[in-house]
């Protein structure tokens, strides 16, 4: 039987004059790689922050690993790992020190810490750099370290908000290898946002949101069939009237310098 590890119920976030997330309801199955797609400003980050208990919903709620995000935030936090857009590593510490600190925060049993750190560093190919200061790391290495850190307490669900944005194609490919490995070996559920359509093809199922509302949900082949489209890009354009990579801050002639900086992080 399919078990729902994430159950979202009428989740809503209102800001003055704006409904950022508008009555979302859907479920994520245990062990799947679930893609959460939408154009810039659709409400992806707001949704993922509410699910991760960092932001309180205006209405509605969600159950994660059986725990309610509003009423049982501590149990939810123990059930999840997070890799968010804003990097949160301590640059003054080594890779290993960052992981030890996280293990303490999450009460990883003391006798387990060394073994787990070794395992996650191995997985993201950073074992030989563990004693280097994080500030000497490239963007891709930092992202890999954040993924390693997100896994250290063996979360049931790993939330990734645009984990590959701004990375070169090789690093993006590697990160996808880790994601698939995690899923195969540890049956961790992955909930990720992306605006790379080709990455959405790697997900078992995807939800497409626009203006805070769910507009489609299904596996990539199902969605292509349903919308008689030859690609997910086409599905996306039919549903939202625009391309997913519009307005994403990708540097282009005349684009703002801020967008450029955002992408280079
Ligand atoms: N703290 C905030 N106050 C007001 N509006 C916000 C706030 N955070 C996000 N928004 C708005 O909510 C909408 C959804 O934002 P976000 O969830 O970041 O979208 P996405 O991650 O899909 O690009 C956007 O219109 C954004 O400007
Ligand atoms: Mg976002």
mmCIF file of C-alpha atoms and ligand atoms in Angstrom:
data_model
loop_
_atom_site.group_PDB
_atom_site.id
_atom_site.type_symbol
_atom_site.label_atom_id
_atom_site.label_comp_id
_atom_site.label_asym_id
_atom_site.label_seq_id
_atom_site.Cartn_x
_atom_site.Cartn_y
_atom_site.Cartn_z
ATOM 1 C CA UNK A 1 0.000 0.000 0.000
ATOM 2 C CA UNK A 2 1.143 3.494 -0.812
ATOM 3 C CA UNK A 3 1.924 5.453 2.305
ATOM 4 C CA UNK A 4 1.657 9.242 2.344
ATOM 5 C CA UNK A 5 4.672 10.675 4.128
ATOM 6 C CA UNK A 6 3.537 14.239 3.387
ATOM 7 C CA UNK A 7 -0.148 15.155 3.389
ATOM 8 C CA UNK A 8 -0.883 18.784 2.558
ATOM 9 C CA UNK A 9 -4.353 20.083 3.437
ATOM 10 C CA UNK A 10 -5.667 23.410 2.145
ATOM 11 C CA UNK A 11 -2.346 25.034 2.910
ATOM 12 C CA UNK A 12 -2.545 28.810 2.551
ATOM 13 C CA UNK A 13 -0.205 31.739 3.136
ATOM 14 C CA UNK A 14 -1.427 35.282 2.789
ATOM 15 C CA UNK A 15 0.689 38.391 2.773
ATOM 16 C CA UNK A 16 -0.896 41.845 2.803
ATOM 17 C CA UNK A 17 -2.489 42.153 -0.611
ATOM 18 C CA UNK A 18 -1.201 38.802 -1.868
ATOM 19 C CA UNK A 19 -2.155 35.147 -1.514
ATOM 20 C CA UNK A 20 1.246 33.527 -1.979
ATOM 21 C CA UNK A 21 -0.022 29.964 -1.394
ATOM 22 C CA UNK A 22 -3.685 29.393 -2.060
ATOM 23 C CA UNK A 23 -5.368 26.314 -0.600
ATOM 24 C CA UNK A 24 -2.874 23.663 -1.696
ATOM 25 C CA UNK A 25 -3.792 20.029 -1.118
ATOM 26 C CA UNK A 26 -1.750 17.050 -2.270
ATOM 27 C CA UNK A 27 0.172 14.061 -0.930
ATOM 28 C CA UNK A 28 3.708 12.772 -1.335
ATOM 29 C CA UNK A 29 4.342 9.030 -1.161
ATOM 30 C CA UNK A 30 7.024 7.557 1.053
ATOM 31 C CA UNK A 31 10.241 6.994 -0.847
ATOM 32 C CA UNK A 32 9.462 9.033 -3.936
ATOM 33 C CA UNK A 33 11.344 11.891 -5.532
ATOM 34 C CA UNK A 34 8.658 14.542 -5.720
ATOM 35 C CA UNK A 35 9.230 17.604 -7.871
ATOM 36 C CA UNK A 36 7.565 20.898 -7.038
ATOM 37 C CA UNK A 37 7.591 23.123 -10.089
ATOM 38 C CA UNK A 38 6.384 26.555 -10.927
ATOM 39 C CA UNK A 39 7.492 29.849 -12.395
ATOM 40 C CA UNK A 40 9.260 32.404 -10.275
ATOM 41 C CA UNK A 41 6.935 33.776 -7.599
ATOM 42 C CA UNK A 42 4.528 30.813 -7.852
ATOM 43 C CA UNK A 43 4.829 30.066 -4.131
ATOM 44 C CA UNK A 44 7.313 27.181 -4.110
ATOM 45 C CA UNK A 45 9.652 28.519 -1.435
ATOM 46 C CA UNK A 46 6.761 29.733 0.695
ATOM 47 C CA UNK A 47 5.212 26.244 0.592
ATOM 48 C CA UNK A 48 8.444 24.452 1.401
ATOM 49 C CA UNK A 49 9.126 26.859 4.305
ATOM 50 C CA UNK A 50 5.710 26.156 5.782
ATOM 51 C CA UNK A 51 6.247 22.399 5.445
ATOM 52 C CA UNK A 52 9.620 22.783 7.152
ATOM 53 C CA UNK A 53 7.970 24.745 10.018
ATOM 54 C CA UNK A 54 9.952 27.912 9.266
ATOM 55 C CA UNK A 55 6.842 29.851 8.326
ATOM 56 C CA UNK A 56 3.387 29.596 9.878
ATOM 57 C CA UNK A 57 0.466 28.971 7.513
ATOM 58 C CA UNK A 58 -2.398 31.481 7.484
ATOM 59 C CA UNK A 59 -4.793 28.547 7.081
ATOM 60 C CA UNK A 60 -4.633 24.851 6.470
ATOM 61 C CA UNK A 61 -1.905 22.499 7.580
ATOM 62 C CA UNK A 62 0.151 19.475 6.599
ATOM 63 C CA UNK A 63 1.178 16.204 8.158
ATOM 64 C CA UNK A 64 4.781 15.114 7.760
ATOM 65 C CA UNK A 65 5.739 11.649 8.894
ATOM 66 C CA UNK A 66 2.394 11.705 10.734
ATOM 67 C CA UNK A 67 3.139 14.955 12.588
ATOM 68 C CA UNK A 68 1.238 18.211 12.187
ATOM 69 C CA UNK A 69 3.392 21.143 11.050
ATOM 70 C CA UNK A 70 1.395 23.609 13.149
ATOM 71 C CA UNK A 71 0.782 21.604 16.316
ATOM 72 C CA UNK A 72 3.899 19.384 16.391
ATOM 73 C CA UNK A 73 6.712 21.459 14.877
ATOM 74 C CA UNK A 74 9.457 19.828 16.945
ATOM 75 C CA UNK A 75 8.553 16.321 15.829
ATOM 76 C CA UNK A 76 8.329 17.592 12.259
ATOM 77 C CA UNK A 77 11.803 19.131 12.511
ATOM 78 C CA UNK A 78 13.253 15.838 13.695
ATOM 79 C CA UNK A 79 11.652 14.163 10.672
ATOM 80 C CA UNK A 80 13.081 16.427 7.995
ATOM 81 C CA UNK A 81 16.306 17.641 6.465
ATOM 82 C CA UNK A 82 16.535 20.937 4.617
ATOM 83 C CA UNK A 83 18.694 22.354 1.891
ATOM 84 C CA UNK A 84 17.429 25.838 1.127
ATOM 85 C CA UNK A 85 18.286 28.570 -1.319
ATOM 86 C CA UNK A 86 20.114 30.710 1.179
ATOM 87 C CA UNK A 87 23.295 28.913 2.191
ATOM 88 C CA UNK A 88 23.554 28.419 5.926
ATOM 89 C CA UNK A 89 26.954 26.828 6.429
ATOM 90 C CA UNK A 90 29.412 28.420 8.813
ATOM 91 C CA UNK A 91 32.191 29.524 6.484
ATOM 92 C CA UNK A 92 34.663 29.968 9.331
ATOM 93 C CA UNK A 93 34.459 26.292 10.235
ATOM 94 C CA UNK A 94 35.705 23.235 8.415
ATOM 95 C CA UNK A 95 33.308 20.936 6.593
ATOM 96 C CA UNK A 96 33.597 18.414 9.382
ATOM 97 C CA UNK A 97 33.016 20.987 12.121
ATOM 98 C CA UNK A 98 29.829 22.099 10.392
ATOM 99 C CA UNK A 99 28.615 18.508 10.444
ATOM 100 C CA UNK A 100 29.569 17.917 14.083
ATOM 101 C CA UNK A 101 27.657 21.048 15.048
ATOM 102 C CA UNK A 102 24.586 19.867 13.175
ATOM 103 C CA UNK A 103 24.817 16.392 14.745
ATOM 104 C CA UNK A 104 24.760 18.032 18.179
ATOM 105 C CA UNK A 105 21.766 20.193 17.300
ATOM 106 C CA UNK A 106 19.849 17.126 16.191
ATOM 107 C CA UNK A 107 20.907 14.870 19.062
ATOM 108 C CA UNK A 108 22.595 12.303 16.851
ATOM 109 C CA UNK A 109 23.820 9.666 19.348
ATOM 110 C CA UNK A 110 27.442 10.434 20.249
ATOM 111 C CA UNK A 111 28.760 6.977 19.341
ATOM 112 C CA UNK A 112 27.142 7.290 15.907
ATOM 113 C CA UNK A 113 28.458 10.712 14.959
ATOM 114 C CA UNK A 114 31.808 9.761 13.435
ATOM 115 C CA UNK A 115 30.430 6.902 11.402
ATOM 116 C CA UNK A 116 27.570 8.980 10.029
ATOM 117 C CA UNK A 117 29.789 11.934 9.156
ATOM 118 C CA UNK A 118 32.128 9.606 7.298
ATOM 119 C CA UNK A 119 29.203 8.063 5.403
ATOM 120 C CA UNK A 120 27.588 11.330 4.288
ATOM 121 C CA UNK A 121 30.927 12.891 3.315
ATOM 122 C CA UNK A 122 31.695 9.808 1.276
ATOM 123 C CA UNK A 123 28.358 10.067 -0.461
ATOM 124 C CA UNK A 124 28.960 13.639 -1.645
ATOM 125 C CA UNK A 125 32.655 13.072 -2.409
ATOM 126 C CA UNK A 126 33.976 15.448 0.197
ATOM 127 C CA UNK A 127 35.766 13.006 2.517
ATOM 128 C CA UNK A 128 39.202 14.252 1.482
ATOM 129 C CA UNK A 129 38.210 17.880 2.062
ATOM 130 C CA UNK A 130 36.588 17.482 5.455
ATOM 131 C CA UNK A 131 39.245 19.421 7.344
ATOM 132 C CA UNK A 132 39.256 22.370 4.960
ATOM 133 C CA UNK A 133 37.504 25.619 5.802
ATOM 134 C CA UNK A 134 34.154 25.949 4.068
ATOM 135 C CA UNK A 135 35.040 29.408 2.797
ATOM 136 C CA UNK A 136 37.609 27.801 0.493
ATOM 137 C CA UNK A 137 34.889 25.645 -1.138
ATOM 138 C CA UNK A 138 33.334 26.227 -4.563
ATOM 139 C CA UNK A 139 29.581 26.777 -4.849
ATOM 140 C CA UNK A 140 29.074 23.155 -5.875
ATOM 141 C CA UNK A 141 31.086 21.823 -2.938
ATOM 142 C CA UNK A 142 29.091 23.950 -0.519
ATOM 143 C CA UNK A 143 25.829 22.663 -1.934
ATOM 144 C CA UNK A 144 27.082 19.077 -1.637
ATOM 145 C CA UNK A 145 28.089 19.724 1.962
ATOM 146 C CA UNK A 146 24.647 21.142 2.687
ATOM 147 C CA UNK A 147 23.068 18.002 1.262
ATOM 148 C CA UNK A 148 25.373 15.875 3.438
ATOM 149 C CA UNK A 149 24.378 17.924 6.465
ATOM 150 C CA UNK A 150 20.688 17.614 5.626
ATOM 151 C CA UNK A 151 21.056 13.836 5.778
ATOM 152 C CA UNK A 152 23.043 13.498 8.954
ATOM 153 C CA UNK A 153 20.118 12.877 11.278
ATOM 154 C CA UNK A 154 18.508 10.377 8.850
ATOM 155 C CA UNK A 155 15.431 12.439 8.038
ATOM 156 C CA UNK A 156 12.332 10.755 6.659
ATOM 157 C CA UNK A 157 11.926 13.628 4.194
ATOM 158 C CA UNK A 158 14.623 15.781 2.650
ATOM 159 C CA UNK A 159 13.415 19.185 1.434
ATOM 160 C CA UNK A 160 15.523 20.749 -1.281
ATOM 161 C CA UNK A 161 14.694 24.228 -2.548
ATOM 162 C CA UNK A 162 16.362 24.624 -5.955
ATOM 163 C CA UNK A 163 19.359 22.505 -4.950
ATOM 164 C CA UNK A 164 21.053 22.757 -8.329
ATOM 165 C CA UNK A 165 20.445 26.403 -9.193
ATOM 166 C CA UNK A 166 23.565 28.212 -10.305
ATOM 167 C CA UNK A 167 25.629 25.034 -10.508
ATOM 168 C CA UNK A 168 27.430 23.814 -13.609
ATOM 169 C CA UNK A 169 25.904 20.876 -15.509
ATOM 170 C CA UNK A 170 28.476 18.386 -14.195
ATOM 171 C CA UNK A 171 27.796 19.259 -10.573
ATOM 172 C CA UNK A 172 24.063 19.192 -11.195
ATOM 173 C CA UNK A 173 24.429 15.718 -12.632
ATOM 174 C CA UNK A 174 26.417 14.589 -9.593
ATOM 175 C CA UNK A 175 23.826 15.980 -7.219
ATOM 176 C CA UNK A 176 21.160 14.014 -9.060
ATOM 177 C CA UNK A 177 23.265 10.883 -8.679
ATOM 178 C CA UNK A 178 23.319 11.432 -4.897
ATOM 179 C CA UNK A 179 19.587 12.021 -4.853
ATOM 180 C CA UNK A 180 18.899 8.757 -6.675
ATOM 181 C CA UNK A 181 21.348 6.901 -4.463
ATOM 182 C CA UNK A 182 19.644 8.230 -1.348
ATOM 183 C CA UNK A 183 16.337 7.120 -2.604
ATOM 184 C CA UNK A 184 17.553 3.645 -3.591
ATOM 185 C CA UNK A 185 19.655 2.877 -0.542
ATOM 186 C CA UNK A 186 17.846 4.688 2.228
ATOM 187 C CA UNK A 187 14.344 5.117 0.781
ATOM 188 C CA UNK A 188 14.423 8.745 1.863
ATOM 189 C CA UNK A 189 11.596 10.820 0.432
ATOM 190 C CA UNK A 190 12.858 13.779 -1.556
ATOM 191 C CA UNK A 191 10.711 16.884 -1.948
ATOM 192 C CA UNK A 192 12.396 19.335 -4.257
ATOM 193 C CA UNK A 193 11.696 22.483 -6.170
ATOM 194 C CA UNK A 194 13.430 23.186 -9.418
ATOM 195 C CA UNK A 195 12.962 25.317 -12.437
ATOM 196 C CA UNK A 196 15.050 23.064 -14.650
ATOM 197 C CA UNK A 197 12.522 21.121 -16.683
ATOM 198 C CA UNK A 198 15.015 18.411 -17.575
ATOM 199 C CA UNK A 199 15.399 17.744 -13.853
ATOM 200 C CA UNK A 200 11.670 17.359 -13.459
ATOM 201 C CA UNK A 201 11.991 14.310 -15.721
ATOM 202 C CA UNK A 202 14.034 12.695 -12.935
ATOM 203 C CA UNK A 203 11.136 12.892 -10.500
ATOM 204 C CA UNK A 204 8.608 10.104 -10.006
ATOM 205 C CA UNK A 205 5.817 12.634 -9.786
ATOM 206 C CA UNK A 206 5.647 16.372 -10.131
ATOM 207 C CA UNK A 207 3.250 19.031 -8.959
ATOM 208 C CA UNK A 208 3.012 22.192 -11.018
ATOM 209 C CA UNK A 209 1.886 25.301 -9.193
ATOM 210 C CA UNK A 210 1.080 28.761 -10.451
ATOM 211 C CA UNK A 211 -0.083 31.777 -8.424
ATOM 212 C CA UNK A 212 -0.051 29.598 -5.321
ATOM 213 C CA UNK A 213 -2.471 27.021 -6.748
ATOM 214 C CA UNK A 214 -1.953 23.460 -7.835
ATOM 215 C CA UNK A 215 -2.504 23.236 -11.580
ATOM 216 C CA UNK A 216 -1.302 19.691 -12.309
ATOM 217 C CA UNK A 217 -0.026 16.591 -10.529
ATOM 218 C CA UNK A 218 1.252 13.335 -11.951
ATOM 219 C CA UNK A 219 4.228 11.430 -13.297
ATOM 220 C CA UNK A 220 6.052 13.050 -16.226
ATOM 221 C CA UNK A 221 4.671 10.473 -18.728
ATOM 222 C CA UNK A 222 1.145 10.888 -17.332
ATOM 223 C CA UNK A 223 1.264 14.657 -17.640
ATOM 224 C CA UNK A 224 2.617 14.526 -21.181
ATOM 225 C CA UNK A 225 -0.154 12.165 -22.170
ATOM 226 C CA UNK A 226 -2.850 14.143 -20.411
ATOM 227 C CA UNK A 227 -1.852 17.376 -22.124
ATOM 228 C CA UNK A 228 -0.900 15.718 -25.423
ATOM 229 C CA UNK A 229 2.528 17.271 -25.171
ATOM 230 C CA UNK A 230 5.858 15.913 -26.336
ATOM 231 C CA UNK A 231 7.788 17.470 -23.465
ATOM 232 C CA UNK A 232 7.244 18.725 -19.934
ATOM 233 C CA UNK A 233 8.185 22.184 -21.179
ATOM 234 C CA UNK A 234 5.157 22.045 -23.422
ATOM 235 C CA UNK A 235 2.917 20.883 -20.565
ATOM 236 C CA UNK A 236 4.194 23.759 -18.503
ATOM 237 C CA UNK A 237 3.555 26.372 -21.178
ATOM 238 C CA UNK A 238 0.028 25.055 -21.735
ATOM 239 C CA UNK A 239 -0.723 25.269 -18.018
ATOM 240 C CA UNK A 240 0.911 28.511 -17.046
ATOM 241 C CA UNK A 241 1.106 30.395 -20.320
ATOM 242 C CA UNK A 242 4.803 30.882 -19.896
ATOM 243 C CA UNK A 243 8.131 29.173 -19.898
ATOM 244 C CA UNK A 244 9.421 27.991 -16.588
ATOM 245 C CA UNK A 245 12.707 29.824 -16.900
ATOM 246 C CA UNK A 246 11.238 33.230 -17.550
ATOM 247 C CA UNK A 247 11.935 35.785 -14.835
ATOM 248 C CA UNK A 248 14.290 33.506 -12.969
ATOM 249 C CA UNK A 249 17.119 35.956 -12.644
ATOM 250 C CA UNK A 250 19.154 34.256 -15.355
ATOM 251 C CA UNK A 251 21.624 36.823 -16.624
ATOM 252 C CA UNK A 252 20.560 38.168 -19.970
ATOM 253 C CA UNK A 253 20.962 41.446 -21.788
ATOM 254 C CA UNK A 254 19.309 44.192 -19.789
ATOM 255 C CA UNK A 255 18.733 42.005 -16.736
ATOM 256 C CA UNK A 256 19.242 43.458 -13.294
ATOM 257 C CA UNK A 257 22.616 42.997 -11.622
ATOM 258 C CA UNK A 258 20.796 41.547 -8.602
ATOM 259 C CA UNK A 259 19.519 38.606 -10.641
ATOM 260 C CA UNK A 260 23.017 38.005 -11.827
ATOM 261 C CA UNK A 261 24.395 37.916 -8.298
ATOM 262 C CA UNK A 262 21.650 35.632 -7.097
ATOM 263 C CA UNK A 263 22.560 33.036 -9.673
ATOM 264 C CA UNK A 264 26.265 33.105 -8.957
ATOM 265 C CA UNK A 265 25.974 32.216 -5.305
HETATM 266 N N1 LIG B 1 7.800 37.848 3.339
HETATM 267 C C1 LIG B 1 7.035 38.147 2.269
HETATM 268 N N2 LIG B 1 6.218 39.210 2.272
HETATM 269 C C2 LIG B 1 5.427 39.500 1.217
HETATM 270 N N3 LIG B 1 5.399 38.769 0.075
HETATM 271 C C3 LIG B 1 6.202 37.699 0.005
HETATM 272 C C4 LIG B 1 7.056 37.310 1.093
HETATM 273 N N4 LIG B 1 7.737 36.200 0.727
HETATM 274 C C5 LIG B 1 7.322 35.890 -0.521
HETATM 275 N N5 LIG B 1 6.406 36.791 -0.961
HETATM 276 C C6 LIG B 1 5.713 36.754 -2.266
HETATM 277 O O1 LIG B 1 5.009 35.533 -2.337
HETATM 278 C C7 LIG B 1 5.038 35.046 -3.675
HETATM 279 C C8 LIG B 1 5.604 33.646 -3.685
HETATM 280 O O2 LIG B 1 7.006 33.713 -3.398
HETATM 281 P P1 LIG B 1 7.936 32.429 -3.348
HETATM 282 O O3 LIG B 1 7.276 31.395 -2.513
HETATM 283 O O4 LIG B 1 9.292 32.858 -2.945
HETATM 284 O O5 LIG B 1 7.918 31.945 -4.871
HETATM 285 P P2 LIG B 1 8.876 30.905 -5.634
HETATM 286 O O6 LIG B 1 9.743 30.238 -4.638
HETATM 287 O O7 LIG B 1 7.934 29.990 -6.344
HETATM 288 O O8 LIG B 1 9.660 31.720 -6.615
HETATM 289 C C9 LIG B 1 5.827 36.033 -4.490
HETATM 290 O O9 LIG B 1 4.919 36.926 -5.120
HETATM 291 C C10 LIG B 1 6.649 36.755 -3.449
HETATM 292 O O10 LIG B 1 6.961 38.076 -3.870
HETATM 293 MG MG1 LIG B 2 11.829 30.089 -4.466
#
